[in-house]
Phi, psi and omega in degrees: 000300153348282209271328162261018172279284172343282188290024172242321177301324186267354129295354201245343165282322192290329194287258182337351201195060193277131186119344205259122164225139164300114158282136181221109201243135171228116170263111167222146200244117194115156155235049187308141179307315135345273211290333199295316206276327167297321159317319188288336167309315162293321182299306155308334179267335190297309182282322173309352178252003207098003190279152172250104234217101182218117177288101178240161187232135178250162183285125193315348165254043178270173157237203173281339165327298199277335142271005167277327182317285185334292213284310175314347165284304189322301155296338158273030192259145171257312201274002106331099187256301176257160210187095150236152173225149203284130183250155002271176194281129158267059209253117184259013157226175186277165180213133180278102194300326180303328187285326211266349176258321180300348204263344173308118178310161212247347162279010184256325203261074192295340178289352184057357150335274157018142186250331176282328191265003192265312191315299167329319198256012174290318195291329184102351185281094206291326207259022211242340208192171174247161181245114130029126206272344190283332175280354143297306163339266158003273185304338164313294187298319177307306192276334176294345182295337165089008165288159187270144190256305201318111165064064152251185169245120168255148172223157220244120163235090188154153220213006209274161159349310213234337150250251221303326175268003195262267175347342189250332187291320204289317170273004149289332165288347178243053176054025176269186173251123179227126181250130179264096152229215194185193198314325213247358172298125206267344212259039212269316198299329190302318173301331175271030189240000170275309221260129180310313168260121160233149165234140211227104177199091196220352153089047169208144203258099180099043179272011171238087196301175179272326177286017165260329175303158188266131172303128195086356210276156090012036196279105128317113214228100192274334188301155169218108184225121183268142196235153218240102176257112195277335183291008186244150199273339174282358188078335186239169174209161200265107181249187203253192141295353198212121143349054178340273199288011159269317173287338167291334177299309175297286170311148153325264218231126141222206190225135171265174198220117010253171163109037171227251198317303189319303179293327189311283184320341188254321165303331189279335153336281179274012151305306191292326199259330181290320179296335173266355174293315162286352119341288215291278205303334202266319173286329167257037164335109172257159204078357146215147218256112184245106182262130153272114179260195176251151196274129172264132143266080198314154168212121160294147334287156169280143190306198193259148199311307179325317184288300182327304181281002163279328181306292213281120188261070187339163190268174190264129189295000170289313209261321198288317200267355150291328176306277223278351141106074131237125158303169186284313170306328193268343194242131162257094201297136187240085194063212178280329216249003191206148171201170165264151189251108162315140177259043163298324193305319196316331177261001160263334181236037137358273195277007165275154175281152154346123144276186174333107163297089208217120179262138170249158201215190170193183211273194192284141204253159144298207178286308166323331206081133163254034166073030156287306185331286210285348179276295141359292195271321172316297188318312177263353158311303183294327182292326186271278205295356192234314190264000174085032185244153183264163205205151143217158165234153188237064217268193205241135189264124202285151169268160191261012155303302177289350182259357145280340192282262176214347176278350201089168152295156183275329184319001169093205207194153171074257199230011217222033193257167163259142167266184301323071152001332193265308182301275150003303191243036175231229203275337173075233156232026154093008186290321198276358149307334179244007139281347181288281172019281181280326181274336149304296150319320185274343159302325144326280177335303204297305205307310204282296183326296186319322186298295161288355206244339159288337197225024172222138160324190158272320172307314162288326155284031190251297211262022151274313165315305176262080187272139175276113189244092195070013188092005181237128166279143181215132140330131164294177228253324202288313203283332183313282159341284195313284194294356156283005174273319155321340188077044162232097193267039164258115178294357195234122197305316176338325212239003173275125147340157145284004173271320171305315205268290164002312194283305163297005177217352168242105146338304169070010179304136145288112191286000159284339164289357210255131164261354176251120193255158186267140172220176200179118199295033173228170188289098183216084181311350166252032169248015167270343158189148213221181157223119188282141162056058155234058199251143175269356171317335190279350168081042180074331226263122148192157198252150166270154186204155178220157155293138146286172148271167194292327183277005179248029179269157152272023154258055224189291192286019189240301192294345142320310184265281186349121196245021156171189197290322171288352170248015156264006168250343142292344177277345161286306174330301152341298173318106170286103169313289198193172197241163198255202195269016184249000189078011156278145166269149150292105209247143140001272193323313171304319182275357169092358182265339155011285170293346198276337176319274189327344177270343166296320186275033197233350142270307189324316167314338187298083190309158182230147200265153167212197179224173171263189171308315152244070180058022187246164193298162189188140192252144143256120197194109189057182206168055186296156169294123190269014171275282180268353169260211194240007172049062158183165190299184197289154161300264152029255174331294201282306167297344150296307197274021173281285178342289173298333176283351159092156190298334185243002179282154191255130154259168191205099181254170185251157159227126227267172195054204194267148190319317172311341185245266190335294171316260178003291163299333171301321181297276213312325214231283183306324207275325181294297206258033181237314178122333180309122164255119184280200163237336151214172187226128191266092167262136214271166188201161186195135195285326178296317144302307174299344159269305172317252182000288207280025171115336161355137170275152201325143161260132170238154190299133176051033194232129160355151163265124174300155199323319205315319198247035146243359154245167196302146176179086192276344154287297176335289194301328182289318154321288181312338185278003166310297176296343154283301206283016197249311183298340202281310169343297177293353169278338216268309162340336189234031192069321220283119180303145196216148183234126173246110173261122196254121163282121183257126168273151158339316173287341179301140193268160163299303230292279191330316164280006164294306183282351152278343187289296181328315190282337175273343178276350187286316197313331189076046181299154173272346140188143182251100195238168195255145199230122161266005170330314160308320164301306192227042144072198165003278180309270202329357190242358172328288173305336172250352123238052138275356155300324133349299183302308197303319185322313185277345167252021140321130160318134184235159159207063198293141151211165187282167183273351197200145196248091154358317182294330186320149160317172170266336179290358181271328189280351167282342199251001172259012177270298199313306181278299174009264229279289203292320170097036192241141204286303179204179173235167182218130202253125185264166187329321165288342208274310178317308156315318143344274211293346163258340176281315200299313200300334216240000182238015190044050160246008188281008172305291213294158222279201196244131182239076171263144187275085152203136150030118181259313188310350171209143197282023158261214189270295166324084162328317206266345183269122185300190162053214216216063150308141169230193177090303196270112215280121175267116188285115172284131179245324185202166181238154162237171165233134186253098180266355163284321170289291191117060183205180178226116178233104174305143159227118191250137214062210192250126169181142218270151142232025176240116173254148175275181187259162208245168191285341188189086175294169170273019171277013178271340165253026186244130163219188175227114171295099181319322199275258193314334187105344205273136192265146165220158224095215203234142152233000000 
């Protein structure tokens, strides 16, 4: 009855949770004959019920050592539910069996062994802990007799561990009088001749006549004793504790030996092991969430971001990623305040639904910034720590060109930050160190080819590439790839022609053509173009060449878009260098490095976790430039974290710039290739951008703001929302419902914000509300997000603005006119070359990144406001085929930025004593 009451349970768990089975691990050390057959029994009742059941065996010479190892993988296993290890220890060294049953995580321990669940079941907390299965067993049989155990008198004979005192708390808890005795009792028959209930578990064999029992008792018979038989071919035979055949006579109910208490025991094993899987599904829900947020202590005026975020004593990211529903197996911890994420969690919560999709994006900015980041993070504050909703955000890890340079650090601002703010806007856990890495290596690769394929034959570089190791040459795994690319289907290095091995060992790059630049994340403007191989090692070959920053490689832009580890090493295989002097391109994959990528790249991929100011999750993960990339955070990220939050939970992402660039790309370019639909669109508006727009004078990066933006001037704003209502325009295009949050400054008058919430609901915003987050964290973003909530069960309707197959010049001129409000576009000669070389190399599929000027929604930084009319110039096309765009470039524009006359390391310090960074980020 048991094992199919179980086994109904563990389908209807498997139905509800597909893919999910109870585990159940037996460590047994030795191989006693005994202990083997008690084992196959489990193994057998496991499968016959459904339980996933793994036996492991350490060797009669393990020690304890190598048995505490064991058992500590073991308790970190989520696929591990149930956890015993078969006593006795067969051990020829010593082992303290007690540190070693104590060492069982105790949510584990169906065996009930444990000194916390024994302690538990002392206590009475029954419903708390697990029970020792025989003594379970047992009660299982007392209630099926259908006697009441509450105020009967029972008696206990056996005082052990593992029976007799687990037997004596379980019937004191279910309200009998229980006399406990043993070997040494002088009263023993008088006492069992009291008892209503007796359980006999004293290991001697028939050491309970029957004519001590009481008429009608209840006899539980636990023992196992072998007795010396001739008529059995073993010479022996298996008796209990209790005069069987005498005791029946006497007895209700009693259980024979064998085949009563034994099977008991192992069903209730695997009772045990089913009741903690459901423990286990019920405490790891996913979506649900039992979150500790953190408390703000606001202060007027408010301090500098660095003091907020020092203020603040973050929760240990071990814990942020248990709130959120991550096994222990799934996080790799970088201290306290950060971790990694396996991208394992995906394939365990597969088959859970999506929550809430929702990107900020904001209207065209100054120089300054309007506070998406910080709108970002106020958002999910207010959605997690003020409405109880589960929420992430998934933002972009800022490169340290701009946080030494003139932008600062990204962590958002005031009250509204990701923390540790110092951690955060530094090295992080090193992915863009390992993307400057990766990206370097292959820059490396192009030289070094060119270099050997000028001063070496063909034979010597065949027999270098293809070195003969003991007399035998063998194709790589990579070269195996070249040559089917080649169209040479021969596997033995031995049997290529000499026209094959010419084709195969020469590249043939043209270094006017090579597109892949060497970076390096800091800001150094005389690194924009340099001159390479002027060594004389270099044989005369050297070239002009330039550094990027590091976040405008396209393995920046791969590591974004991927959506796991094999199609991010195919988008390297992929990646186009340079062309050769026949016009074919040149991928990664042709230089042999593919793989050395992916092994650079094989933690970066990984999103990394942290938190906000009041405690809520938060993915940092890549970090294209949203200019010559596609500017948002990993694919990745935002899908783990869609998972964890559960069906009715929010992600909540950024898109770099203004809605005409970022937005623009999410749609067009991350969302194609994720798969991903959103649900709303947040755009950020700031009454001080919107007086630039409507004629203002320039706002500049470290210069005062003129009178025009710290006093009321309510025409000014008004003039100026033509570019908001062009930004809304440009959301609404694309089906999405769009909530506009005007970040209100100190200076801001009501009127004024007022009259942008108006212009944006006329505008045909699904709502507009004025948000005070930097000041006062969460709450202040309240109102937006519940603009938000209503927002998201709104009717969506997403479609992309263009069908990838279209020319490519038609999908840039349909960005241009949209997106932008431009009359046409105009392809100067190169950009026209592009596009017949791109067309003719079968890239003309791919979707559009165009590279311009975020201050404006043309070519032109200075024209404010919604311009129209004006034919925008593609001066060259570039192609990223591994991230998987084509990016036109309009205008002029550095992907090296210089440092400023007085950067922002002059106020970045190290307090020596503490340790502590000070200053401004």
């Amino acid at each position: 009855q048991v094992r199919d009451r179980l086994k109904q349970q563990v389908v209807e768990m498997t139905e509800k949770f597909p893919g999910f089975r109870p585990g159940l691990a037996i460590l047994q050390v030795g191989n006693r004959d005994d202990s083997n057959l008690y084992i196959n029994m489990k193994l057998k009742a496991a499968a016959e019920i459904g339980i996933s059941a793994n036996h492991i065996k350490l060797p009669n010479t393990a020690t304890e050592a190598d048995v505490l190892k064991c058992i500590a993988s073991l308790n970190a296993d989520p696929a591990v539910h149930g956890f015993i290890v078969q006593l006795p220890l067969d051990s020829n060294k010593p082992i303290n069996t007690e540190k070693i049953t104590n060492a069982v995580a105790p949510e584990k321990d169906v065996d009930g062994l444990s000194s916390i669940n024994a302690g538990k079941l002392s206590r009475g907390d029954l419903g708390d802990c697990f029970i020792p299965c025989t003594p379970k067993g047992c009660m299982e049989l007392i209630r099926q007799t259908g006697v009441q155990v509450a105020g009967k008198r029972a008696v206990v004979i056996g005082r052990s561990k593992i029976v007799g005192a687990p037997m004596h708390d379980l019937l004191l808890w279910n309200n009998a009088t229980v006399t406990t005795c043993h070997s040494k009792t002088s009263t023993l028959a008088e006492e069992v001749g009291k008892a209503d209930i007796l359980v006999v578990a004293a290991g001697r064999a028939e050491m309970v006549k029957g004519e001590w029992i009481k008429p009608g008792a209840i006899v539980i018979d636990c023992g196992i004793n072998h007795v010396p038989d001739s008529t059995k071919a073993s010479g022996k035979r298996v008796v209990g504790d209790v005069a069987y055949s005498s005791a029946k006579e006497k007895a209700s109910f009693i259980t024979p030996v064998p085949g009563g208490v034994g099977p008991m025991t192992v069903a209730m094993l695997m009772q045990s092991t089913v009741e903690s899987a459901q423990r286990f599904l019920e405490k790891f829900q996913p979506g649900k969430w039992t979150i500790q947020y953190n408390q703000l202590t606001l202060k007027m005026p408010v301090p500098s971001d660095i003091v907020i975020s020092q203020s603040c004593v973050p929760k240990p990211i071990d814990q942020v990623a248990k709130e959120v529903g991550l096994f222990p197996d799934e996080v790799e911890l970088y201290g306290q305040t950060k971790a990694k994420v396996q991208l394992s969690v995906l394939k365990r919560l597969q088959n859970q639904p999506d929550g809430k999709y929702v990107v900020v994006t904001g209207i065209t900015p100054t120089p300054l910034g309007e506070g998406k980041s910080t709108t970002t993070v106020g958002l999910v504050q207010a959605l997690g720590a003020h409405l109880h909703q589960n929420v992430f955000a998934c933002v972009r890890q800022p490169s340290q060109g701009p946080t030494f340079g003139i932008k600062g650090g990204a962590a958002g601002g005031g009250y509204c930050q990701v923390v540790p703010m110092e951690e955060f806007n530094l090295h992080l856990t090193g992915d863009i160190h390992a993307i400057t890495a990766a990206n370097n290596l292959v820059a490396a690769a192009i030289d070094a080819h060119i270099f050997h394929e000028l001063t070496q034959s063909d034979q010597a570089l065949y027999n270098r590439l293809v070195p003969s190791v003991n007399g035998v040459r063998k194709f790589s795994d990579i070269q195996i790839r070249r040559l089917q690319k080649l169209g040479i289907s021969k596997t033995d290095p031995m049997a290529l022609t000499k026209e094959e091995v010419n084709a195969f060992v020469r590249l043939d790059i043209d270094p006017g053509t090579i597109t892949w630049q060497r970076v390096l994340d800091t800001n150094d403007r005389f690194l924009r173009k340099i001159t390479i191989g002027q060594s004389v090692t270099e044989k005369g070959f050297s070239r002009t060449a330039q550094f990027d920053i590091t976040v405008s490689s396209e393995i920046m832009a791969v590591l974004a878009l991927a959506d796991g580890l094999d199609d991010m090493k195919k988008r390297f295989g992929r990646m186009v260098v340079a062309c050769s002097k026949k016009g074919q391109p040149v991928t990664a994959d042709d230089l042999g490095v593919t793989g050395a990528l992916a092994v650079l790249m094989k933690d970066a991929i990984k999103p990394n976790l942290m938190q906000t100011l009041e405690g809520t999750p938060v993915f940092v993960h890549a970090g294209p430039f949203a200019n010559i990339a596609h500017g948002n955070s990993s694919v990745l990220a935002d899908k783990i974290a869609l998972k964890l939050v559960g069906k009715d939970g929010f992600v909540v992402t950024e898109a770099g710039f203004g809605a005409d660039i970022g937005m623009e790309k999410f749609f067009n370019i991350k969302c194609r290739y994720s798969g991903l639909r959103p649900h709303v669109v947040v755009l950020v508006a700031t009454v001080r951008a919107l007086k630039m727009h409507g004629g203002g004078p320039a706002v500049t990066a470290g210069v005062p703001l003129p009178k025009e933006y710290t006093e009321e001037n309510v025409q000014l704003v008004a003039k100026g929302c033509s570019n908001l209502k062009k930004q809304i325009q440009n959301a609404r295009m694309f089906g999405v419902p769009v909530v506009v949050a005007v970040n209100a400054f100190k200076t801001d008058t009501k009127a004024e914000l007022a009259l942008v919430v108006q212009h944006a609901k006329e505008a045909g915003a699904f709502d507009a509300v004025e948000c005070t987050h930097w000041a006062e964290g969460g709450k202040g973003a309240l109102a937006l997000a519940q603009a938000v909530q209503r927002a998201s069960q709104a009717p969506s309707n997403f479609r992309f603005l263009y069908n990838v197959e279209l020319p490519v010049v038609d999908k840039i001129r349909l960005i241009a006119q949209q997106v932008y409000g431009a009359r046409d576009i105009e392809l100067l000669p190169e950009a026209q070359e592009k596009v017949a070389l791109y067309t003719k190399q079968g890239f003309g599929n791919l979707p559009i990144c165009m590279a311009k000027t975020h201050l404006s929604l043309s070519h032109d930084p200075e024209q404010k406001g919604a311009p129209t009319g004006f034919v925008l110039p593609i001066r060259d096309i570039r192609a990223s085929v591994g991230a998987g765009f084509l990016y036109p470039l309009v205008g002029t524009m550095s992907t090296m930025p210089g440092l400023p006359t007085r950067p922002c390391f002059y106020d970045i310090d190290l307090d020596p004593v503490s340790g502590d960074v000070n200053g401004l980020f």
